[in-house]
Amino acid sequence: MFQTAKMQFWFYRLGTILKSMKTLYCLPQEKIDAFLNSYDIYDHDWANEEQLIEKMGKDYYQKVQKKLVDYYSVLNHLCSIGQVEKMYIPPAIDLSASILANQTLYERRMCQDLGIKPDHQVLDIGCGRGRIASHVASFTGAHVTGINIDPNQLESARRFAAGNNLSKQCQFKQGDLNSIPLPFADSSLDAVYQVQVFTYSKDLPALAKDIYRVLKPGGKIACLDWVRLPDYSADNPEHAELMRRIKPLIGAIGTPSIEEYENAFKQAGFEVVISENASLDGLQAPLIENADKFFTRATRAIQLLVKWRLLPKHFKALFDRLTQDGQAFVDADRKRLVTTSYYMVAQKPDVDGQS
């Protein structure tokens, strides 16, 4: 039984890699250019709206939306070649295990912390390719709705759910976390989660308030996210340079502090019940290095295949951009300046005011 499941997994991984390689092989030049040009949005921060308006105009958010789709419609295929098909590096929970295994460990902990039960209504904000949503649905028996702005990823999410007999439990809809109010009725959801997505929230307090609205009394939200840590100083040139290099690598616009993150939810009425770095000793670096080594080696192989004219030239440009500045992320993590494994669970009080 175990061997059969293992073979099925590797057949799936091989099929995914081949499908992603084919998609990347056939990319038209305009999509390649749009992907490479999309990285300039990560030079900005929501906290400096004046700069965004100066560079992009008053309709800057429509341009940001387009660039995000340009970015993720290609990035999701690049990530699928390695162990980050789910589009995130998880907390380092078990250093003897792979990235994929640590993702599973984190997602199961998240489900338990949220108290998700069969037939619960759950929202995945920024669901990407829907692999997390499908895992949550299969692990808990809940009904999961995922929203995302990229049609390419939503199509992949629907195919994956259908292929795993989860179409009745998983729904995937096009939606934007900045389009508030979210398209859900008051007190209609048992749980909400997001994985490294709220960097794209223009107004985190407003989003937290709307999540409070859609959750049932006693419902919870779990966030795994990118934050700057207390040791980070924008006035330190080394810190600022590391931040400048990391943001395009991981796809980050907003960079809240832990205090700013918590306060957004407290002000909305939530009680924060968990707030911690979910990685062992607060360090994600071992898994970041694992991913960086894989993609660096893959990039070298791609460069040779391009040189031998077995792959088109644009593969080199795509992989070079993907792997740029991986070491900066490792260095900043080890210096405890930033992390993408900050974990917060917040609860809406019950009707009687108790959490």
CSV table of C-alpha atoms in Angstrom, one decimal:
chain,number,residue,atom,x,y,z
A,1,MET,CA,0.0,0.0,0.0
A,2,PHE,CA,2.8,2.4,1.0
A,3,GLN,CA,4.8,1.6,-2.1
A,4,THR,CA,1.7,2.1,-4.3
A,5,ALA,CA,1.1,5.5,-2.8
A,6,LYS,CA,4.8,6.4,-3.2
A,7,MET,CA,4.7,5.4,-6.9
A,8,GLN,CA,1.5,7.4,-7.4
A,9,PHE,CA,3.2,10.5,-5.9
A,10,TRP,CA,6.2,10.3,-8.1
A,11,PHE,CA,4.1,9.7,-11.2
A,12,TYR,CA,2.2,12.8,-10.2
A,13,ARG,CA,5.4,14.8,-9.6
A,14,LEU,CA,6.9,13.7,-12.9
A,15,GLY,CA,3.7,14.6,-14.8
A,16,THR,CA,3.6,18.0,-13.1
A,17,ILE,CA,7.2,18.8,-14.0
A,18,LEU,CA,6.7,17.8,-17.6
A,19,LYS,CA,3.5,19.8,-17.9
A,20,SER,CA,5.3,22.9,-16.4
A,21,MET,CA,8.3,22.5,-18.6
A,22,LYS,CA,6.0,22.2,-21.7
A,23,THR,CA,4.1,25.4,-20.6
A,24,LEU,CA,7.4,27.3,-20.1
A,25,TYR,CA,8.7,26.0,-23.4
A,26,CYS,CA,5.7,27.4,-25.3
A,27,LEU,CA,5.6,30.7,-23.5
A,28,PRO,CA,5.1,33.6,-26.1
A,29,GLN,CA,7.7,36.4,-25.9
A,30,GLU,CA,5.1,38.9,-24.5
A,31,LYS,CA,4.4,36.7,-21.5
A,32,ILE,CA,8.1,36.2,-20.9
A,33,ASP,CA,8.7,40.0,-21.0
A,34,ALA,CA,5.7,40.6,-18.8
A,35,PHE,CA,7.0,38.2,-16.2
A,36,LEU,CA,10.4,39.7,-16.1
A,37,ASN,CA,9.0,43.2,-16.0
A,38,SER,CA,6.6,42.4,-13.2
A,39,TYR,CA,9.4,42.3,-10.6
A,40,ASP,CA,9.5,46.1,-10.4
A,41,ILE,CA,6.4,46.1,-8.2
A,42,TYR,CA,8.5,44.6,-5.4
A,43,ASP,CA,10.6,47.8,-5.3
A,44,HIS,CA,7.6,49.4,-3.6
A,45,ASP,CA,5.7,49.1,-0.3
A,46,TRP,CA,2.0,49.9,0.4
A,47,ALA,CA,3.2,52.1,3.3
A,48,ASN,CA,4.6,54.5,0.7
A,49,GLU,CA,1.6,55.1,-1.5
A,50,GLU,CA,3.0,58.4,-2.7
A,51,GLN,CA,5.8,56.6,-4.4
A,52,LEU,CA,3.4,54.1,-6.0
A,53,ILE,CA,1.3,57.0,-7.4
A,54,GLU,CA,4.4,58.8,-8.6
A,55,LYS,CA,5.7,55.7,-10.5
A,56,MET,CA,2.4,54.3,-11.8
A,57,GLY,CA,-0.2,57.0,-11.5
A,58,LYS,CA,-3.4,57.2,-9.5
A,59,ASP,CA,-4.7,54.0,-10.9
A,60,TYR,CA,-1.5,52.2,-9.6
A,61,TYR,CA,-3.5,49.3,-8.1
A,62,GLN,CA,-4.9,48.2,-11.5
A,63,LYS,CA,-1.3,48.1,-12.8
A,64,VAL,CA,-0.2,46.2,-9.7
A,65,GLN,CA,-3.0,43.6,-10.2
A,66,LYS,CA,-1.9,43.1,-13.8
A,67,LYS,CA,1.7,42.7,-12.8
A,68,LEU,CA,0.8,40.2,-10.1
A,69,VAL,CA,-1.0,38.0,-12.7
A,70,ASP,CA,1.9,38.4,-15.1
A,71,TYR,CA,4.2,37.3,-12.2
A,72,TYR,CA,2.2,34.3,-10.9
A,73,SER,CA,1.0,33.0,-14.2
A,74,VAL,CA,4.6,32.1,-14.9
A,75,LEU,CA,6.1,31.7,-11.4
A,76,ASN,CA,3.7,28.9,-10.5
A,77,HIS,CA,5.1,26.7,-13.3
A,78,LEU,CA,8.7,27.5,-12.3
A,79,CYS,CA,8.0,26.6,-8.7
A,80,SER,CA,6.2,23.4,-9.7
A,81,ILE,CA,9.4,22.0,-11.0
A,82,GLY,CA,10.8,21.8,-7.5
A,83,GLN,CA,9.3,21.1,-4.0
A,84,VAL,CA,7.4,24.4,-3.8
A,85,GLU,CA,4.5,23.7,-6.1
A,86,LYS,CA,2.3,24.9,-3.2
A,87,MET,CA,4.1,28.3,-3.7
A,88,TYR,CA,5.6,28.6,-0.2
A,89,ILE,CA,8.5,27.5,1.9
A,90,PRO,CA,7.0,26.2,5.2
A,91,PRO,CA,8.2,26.6,8.7
A,92,ALA,CA,11.1,24.4,9.6
A,93,ILE,CA,9.3,21.9,11.8
A,94,ASP,CA,11.3,18.7,11.2
A,95,LEU,CA,14.8,19.3,9.9
A,96,SER,CA,15.2,15.7,9.0
A,97,ALA,CA,12.2,15.9,6.5
A,98,SER,CA,11.8,17.5,3.1
A,99,ILE,CA,10.1,20.8,2.2
A,100,LEU,CA,7.0,18.8,1.1
A,101,ALA,CA,6.9,16.9,4.4
A,102,ASN,CA,7.2,20.2,6.4
A,103,GLN,CA,4.4,21.7,4.4
A,104,THR,CA,2.2,18.7,5.4
A,105,LEU,CA,3.2,19.1,9.0
A,106,TYR,CA,2.4,22.8,9.0
A,107,GLU,CA,-1.0,22.4,7.2
A,108,ARG,CA,-2.1,19.7,9.6
A,109,ARG,CA,-1.2,21.8,12.6
A,110,MET,CA,-3.0,24.7,11.1
A,111,CYS,CA,-6.2,22.6,10.6
A,112,GLN,CA,-6.0,21.5,14.2
A,113,ASP,CA,-5.4,25.0,15.6
A,114,LEU,CA,-8.4,26.2,13.5
A,115,GLY,CA,-10.6,23.4,14.8
A,116,ILE,CA,-11.8,22.5,11.3
A,117,LYS,CA,-14.3,19.7,11.3
A,118,PRO,CA,-16.2,17.8,8.5
A,119,ASP,CA,-18.7,20.0,6.7
A,120,HIS,CA,-17.2,23.2,8.0
A,121,GLN,CA,-17.1,26.1,5.6
A,122,VAL,CA,-13.5,27.3,5.1
A,123,LEU,CA,-12.0,30.1,3.1
A,124,ASP,CA,-8.5,30.0,1.6
A,125,ILE,CA,-7.4,33.6,0.7
A,126,GLY,CA,-4.9,33.6,-2.2
A,127,CYS,CA,-5.2,29.9,-2.9
A,128,GLY,CA,-2.7,29.7,-5.7
A,129,ARG,CA,-2.8,26.3,-7.4
A,130,GLY,CA,-5.2,25.0,-4.8
A,131,ARG,CA,-2.9,22.2,-3.4
A,132,ILE,CA,-3.3,23.5,0.2
A,133,ALA,CA,-7.1,23.7,-0.2
A,134,SER,CA,-7.3,20.2,-1.5
A,135,HIS,CA,-5.1,18.9,1.4
A,136,VAL,CA,-7.2,20.7,3.9
A,137,ALA,CA,-10.4,19.3,2.4
A,138,SER,CA,-9.1,15.8,2.3
A,139,PHE,CA,-7.6,15.9,5.8
A,140,THR,CA,-10.6,17.4,7.5
A,141,GLY,CA,-13.7,16.7,5.4
A,142,ALA,CA,-14.4,20.4,5.3
A,143,HIS,CA,-15.7,22.4,2.3
A,144,VAL,CA,-13.0,24.8,1.2
A,145,THR,CA,-13.4,27.8,-1.1
A,146,GLY,CA,-10.3,29.3,-2.6
A,147,ILE,CA,-10.0,32.8,-4.1
A,148,ASN,CA,-7.2,34.0,-6.3
A,149,ILE,CA,-6.6,36.7,-8.9
A,150,ASP,CA,-4.8,34.5,-11.4
A,151,PRO,CA,-7.0,32.5,-13.7
A,152,ASN,CA,-4.1,30.2,-14.7
A,153,GLN,CA,-3.6,29.0,-11.1
A,154,LEU,CA,-7.4,28.6,-10.6
A,155,GLU,CA,-7.6,26.4,-13.6
A,156,SER,CA,-4.8,24.2,-12.2
A,157,ALA,CA,-6.6,24.1,-8.8
A,158,ARG,CA,-9.8,22.9,-10.3
A,159,ARG,CA,-8.0,20.2,-12.3
A,160,PHE,CA,-6.2,18.9,-9.3
A,161,ALA,CA,-9.3,18.8,-7.1
A,162,ALA,CA,-11.2,17.0,-9.8
A,163,GLY,CA,-8.4,14.5,-10.3
A,164,ASN,CA,-8.5,13.7,-6.5
A,165,ASN,CA,-12.4,13.5,-6.3
A,166,LEU,CA,-12.6,16.7,-4.3
A,167,SER,CA,-14.7,18.8,-6.7
A,168,LYS,CA,-17.6,18.7,-4.3
A,169,GLN,CA,-15.5,19.8,-1.4
A,170,CYS,CA,-13.3,22.4,-3.1
A,171,GLN,CA,-14.5,25.5,-5.0
A,172,PHE,CA,-12.1,28.0,-6.6
A,173,LYS,CA,-13.2,31.5,-7.6
A,174,GLN,CA,-11.5,34.5,-9.0
A,175,GLY,CA,-11.3,37.2,-6.4
A,176,ASP,CA,-9.0,39.8,-4.9
A,177,LEU,CA,-8.3,40.2,-1.2
A,178,ASN,CA,-8.3,44.0,-1.7
A,179,SER,CA,-11.9,44.0,-3.1
A,180,ILE,CA,-13.6,44.6,0.1
A,181,PRO,CA,-16.2,43.5,1.1
A,182,LEU,CA,-15.2,39.9,0.3
A,183,PRO,CA,-18.0,38.0,-1.5
A,184,PHE,CA,-19.2,36.1,1.5
A,185,ALA,CA,-22.2,36.7,3.8
A,186,ASP,CA,-21.9,37.8,7.4
A,187,SER,CA,-21.1,35.0,9.8
A,188,SER,CA,-21.0,32.4,7.1
A,189,LEU,CA,-17.5,30.8,7.5
A,190,ASP,CA,-16.2,28.5,10.2
A,191,ALA,CA,-12.5,29.2,9.5
A,192,VAL,CA,-10.3,31.3,7.3
A,193,TYR,CA,-6.6,30.8,6.5
A,194,GLN,CA,-3.9,32.3,4.3
A,195,VAL,CA,-0.4,31.3,3.5
A,196,GLN,CA,2.1,34.1,2.8
A,197,VAL,CA,-0.5,36.2,1.0
A,198,PHE,CA,-1.2,39.3,3.1
A,199,THR,CA,1.9,41.1,1.9
A,200,TYR,CA,-0.5,41.9,-1.0
A,201,SER,CA,-3.1,43.5,1.3
A,202,LYS,CA,-3.1,47.3,0.7
A,203,ASP,CA,-5.0,47.8,4.0
A,204,LEU,CA,-4.6,45.0,6.5
A,205,PRO,CA,-6.8,46.5,9.2
A,206,ALA,CA,-9.7,46.8,6.7
A,207,LEU,CA,-9.2,43.3,5.5
A,208,ALA,CA,-9.0,42.0,9.1
A,209,LYS,CA,-12.3,43.8,9.8
A,210,ASP,CA,-14.0,42.1,6.9
A,211,ILE,CA,-12.7,38.7,7.8
A,212,TYR,CA,-14.2,39.3,11.2
A,213,ARG,CA,-17.5,40.0,9.5
A,214,VAL,CA,-17.6,36.8,7.5
A,215,LEU,CA,-16.5,34.5,10.3
A,216,LYS,CA,-19.1,32.9,12.6
A,217,PRO,CA,-18.8,33.7,16.3
A,218,GLY,CA,-16.0,31.6,17.7
A,219,GLY,CA,-14.5,31.2,14.2
A,220,LYS,CA,-10.7,31.5,13.7
A,221,ILE,CA,-8.3,32.8,11.1
A,222,ALA,CA,-4.7,31.3,10.7
A,223,CYS,CA,-2.0,33.3,9.0
A,224,LEU,CA,1.5,32.1,8.0
A,225,ASP,CA,3.2,35.2,6.7
A,226,TRP,CA,6.1,37.5,5.9
A,227,VAL,CA,7.0,40.0,8.6
A,228,ARG,CA,10.0,42.1,9.6
A,229,LEU,CA,11.4,41.2,13.0
A,230,PRO,CA,12.4,43.4,15.9
A,231,ASP,CA,16.1,43.2,15.0
A,232,TYR,CA,15.5,44.7,11.6
A,233,SER,CA,16.4,48.4,11.2
A,234,ALA,CA,15.6,50.4,8.0
A,235,ASP,CA,18.4,52.8,9.0
A,236,ASN,CA,21.0,50.0,8.9
A,237,PRO,CA,22.4,49.9,5.3
A,238,GLU,CA,23.1,46.2,5.4
A,239,HIS,CA,19.5,45.4,6.5
A,240,ALA,CA,18.0,47.7,3.9
A,241,GLU,CA,20.1,46.1,1.2
A,242,LEU,CA,19.0,42.6,2.2
A,243,MET,CA,15.4,43.7,2.2
A,244,ARG,CA,15.8,45.2,-1.2
A,245,ARG,CA,17.1,41.9,-2.6
A,246,ILE,CA,14.7,39.6,-0.8
A,247,LYS,CA,11.4,41.2,-1.6
A,248,PRO,CA,11.6,40.4,-5.4
A,249,LEU,CA,12.8,36.9,-4.6
A,250,ILE,CA,9.8,36.0,-2.4
A,251,GLY,CA,7.3,38.4,-4.0
A,252,ALA,CA,6.6,40.8,-1.2
A,253,ILE,CA,5.1,44.3,-1.3
A,254,GLY,CA,4.0,45.0,2.3
A,255,THR,CA,6.3,44.2,5.1
A,256,PRO,CA,4.5,44.7,8.4
A,257,SER,CA,6.1,44.3,11.8
A,258,ILE,CA,4.7,41.6,14.2
A,259,GLU,CA,3.1,44.4,16.3
A,260,GLU,CA,1.4,45.9,13.2
A,261,TYR,CA,0.2,42.5,12.1
A,262,GLU,CA,-1.3,41.7,15.5
A,263,ASN,CA,-2.8,45.1,16.0
A,264,ALA,CA,-4.7,44.9,12.7
A,265,PHE,CA,-6.6,41.9,14.0
A,266,LYS,CA,-7.0,43.1,17.6
A,267,GLN,CA,-8.5,46.4,16.4
A,268,ALA,CA,-11.0,44.4,14.2
A,269,GLY,CA,-12.2,42.6,17.4
A,270,PHE,CA,-10.2,39.4,17.3
A,271,GLU,CA,-8.4,37.8,20.2
A,272,VAL,CA,-4.9,36.7,19.1
A,273,VAL,CA,-4.5,33.2,20.5
A,274,ILE,CA,-1.2,32.2,18.9
A,275,SER,CA,1.6,34.5,17.8
A,276,GLU,CA,5.0,32.9,17.1
A,277,ASN,CA,7.6,32.0,14.7
A,278,ALA,CA,6.6,28.5,13.7
A,279,SER,CA,10.1,27.4,12.7
A,280,LEU,CA,12.4,25.5,15.1
A,281,ASP,CA,14.5,28.1,17.0
A,282,GLY,CA,12.8,30.7,14.8
A,283,LEU,CA,15.0,29.8,11.8
A,284,GLN,CA,13.7,28.8,8.4
A,285,ALA,CA,17.1,28.9,6.8
A,286,PRO,CA,17.6,25.1,6.5
A,287,LEU,CA,14.6,24.8,4.2
A,288,ILE,CA,15.4,28.0,2.3
A,289,GLU,CA,18.8,26.6,1.6
A,290,ASN,CA,17.2,23.3,0.5
A,291,ALA,CA,15.1,25.1,-2.0
A,292,ASP,CA,17.8,27.4,-3.1
A,293,LYS,CA,20.3,24.6,-3.8
A,294,PHE,CA,17.7,22.7,-5.9
A,295,PHE,CA,16.9,25.6,-8.0
A,296,THR,CA,20.5,26.8,-8.3
A,297,ARG,CA,21.4,23.3,-9.6
A,298,ALA,CA,18.4,23.3,-11.9
A,299,THR,CA,19.5,26.7,-13.3
A,300,ARG,CA,22.9,25.3,-14.1
A,301,ALA,CA,21.4,22.4,-15.9
A,302,ILE,CA,19.0,24.7,-17.8
A,303,GLN,CA,22.0,26.9,-18.8
A,304,LEU,CA,23.7,23.9,-20.3
A,305,LEU,CA,20.6,22.8,-22.1
A,306,VAL,CA,20.2,26.3,-23.5
A,307,LYS,CA,23.9,26.3,-24.6
A,308,TRP,CA,23.4,23.0,-26.3
A,309,ARG,CA,20.2,24.4,-28.0
A,310,LEU,CA,18.0,21.8,-26.4
A,311,LEU,CA,15.9,24.5,-24.7
A,312,PRO,CA,15.1,28.0,-26.0
A,313,LYS,CA,17.0,30.9,-24.7
A,314,HIS,CA,14.2,32.3,-22.6
A,315,PHE,CA,14.6,29.4,-20.1
A,316,LYS,CA,17.9,30.9,-19.0
A,317,ALA,CA,16.3,34.3,-18.4
A,318,LEU,CA,13.4,32.8,-16.4
A,319,PHE,CA,15.6,30.6,-14.1
A,320,ASP,CA,18.2,33.3,-13.6
A,321,ARG,CA,15.5,35.7,-12.4
A,322,LEU,CA,13.9,33.0,-10.2
A,323,THR,CA,17.1,32.2,-8.3
A,324,GLN,CA,18.6,35.7,-8.0
A,325,ASP,CA,19.4,36.6,-4.4
A,326,GLY,CA,18.5,33.3,-2.7
A,327,GLN,CA,21.5,33.7,-0.4
A,328,ALA,CA,20.2,37.1,0.8
A,329,PHE,CA,17.1,35.4,2.2
A,330,VAL,CA,19.2,32.9,4.0
A,331,ASP,CA,21.5,35.6,5.5
A,332,ALA,CA,18.5,37.7,6.7
A,333,ASP,CA,16.8,34.7,8.2
A,334,ARG,CA,20.0,33.7,10.1
A,335,LYS,CA,20.3,37.3,11.3
A,336,ARG,CA,16.7,37.2,12.4
A,337,LEU,CA,15.7,40.3,10.5
A,338,VAL,CA,12.7,38.9,8.6
A,339,THR,CA,10.8,35.6,8.3
A,340,THR,CA,8.1,34.0,6.2
A,341,SER,CA,7.2,31.6,9.0
A,342,TYR,CA,5.5,34.0,11.4
A,343,TYR,CA,2.3,32.2,12.5
A,344,MET,CA,-0.7,33.9,14.0
A,345,VAL,CA,-4.1,32.5,14.9
A,346,ALA,CA,-6.9,34.9,15.9
A,347,GLN,CA,-10.4,34.1,17.1
A,348,LYS,CA,-13.7,36.0,16.8
A,349,PRO,CA,-15.4,35.9,20.2
A,350,ASP,CA,-18.5,33.8,20.7
A,351,VAL,CA,-21.9,35.4,20.9
A,352,ASP,CA,-21.5,35.7,24.7
A,353,GLY,CA,-18.2,37.5,24.2
A,354,GLN,CA,-16.0,34.5,25.1
A,355,SER,CA,-13.3,33.1,22.7
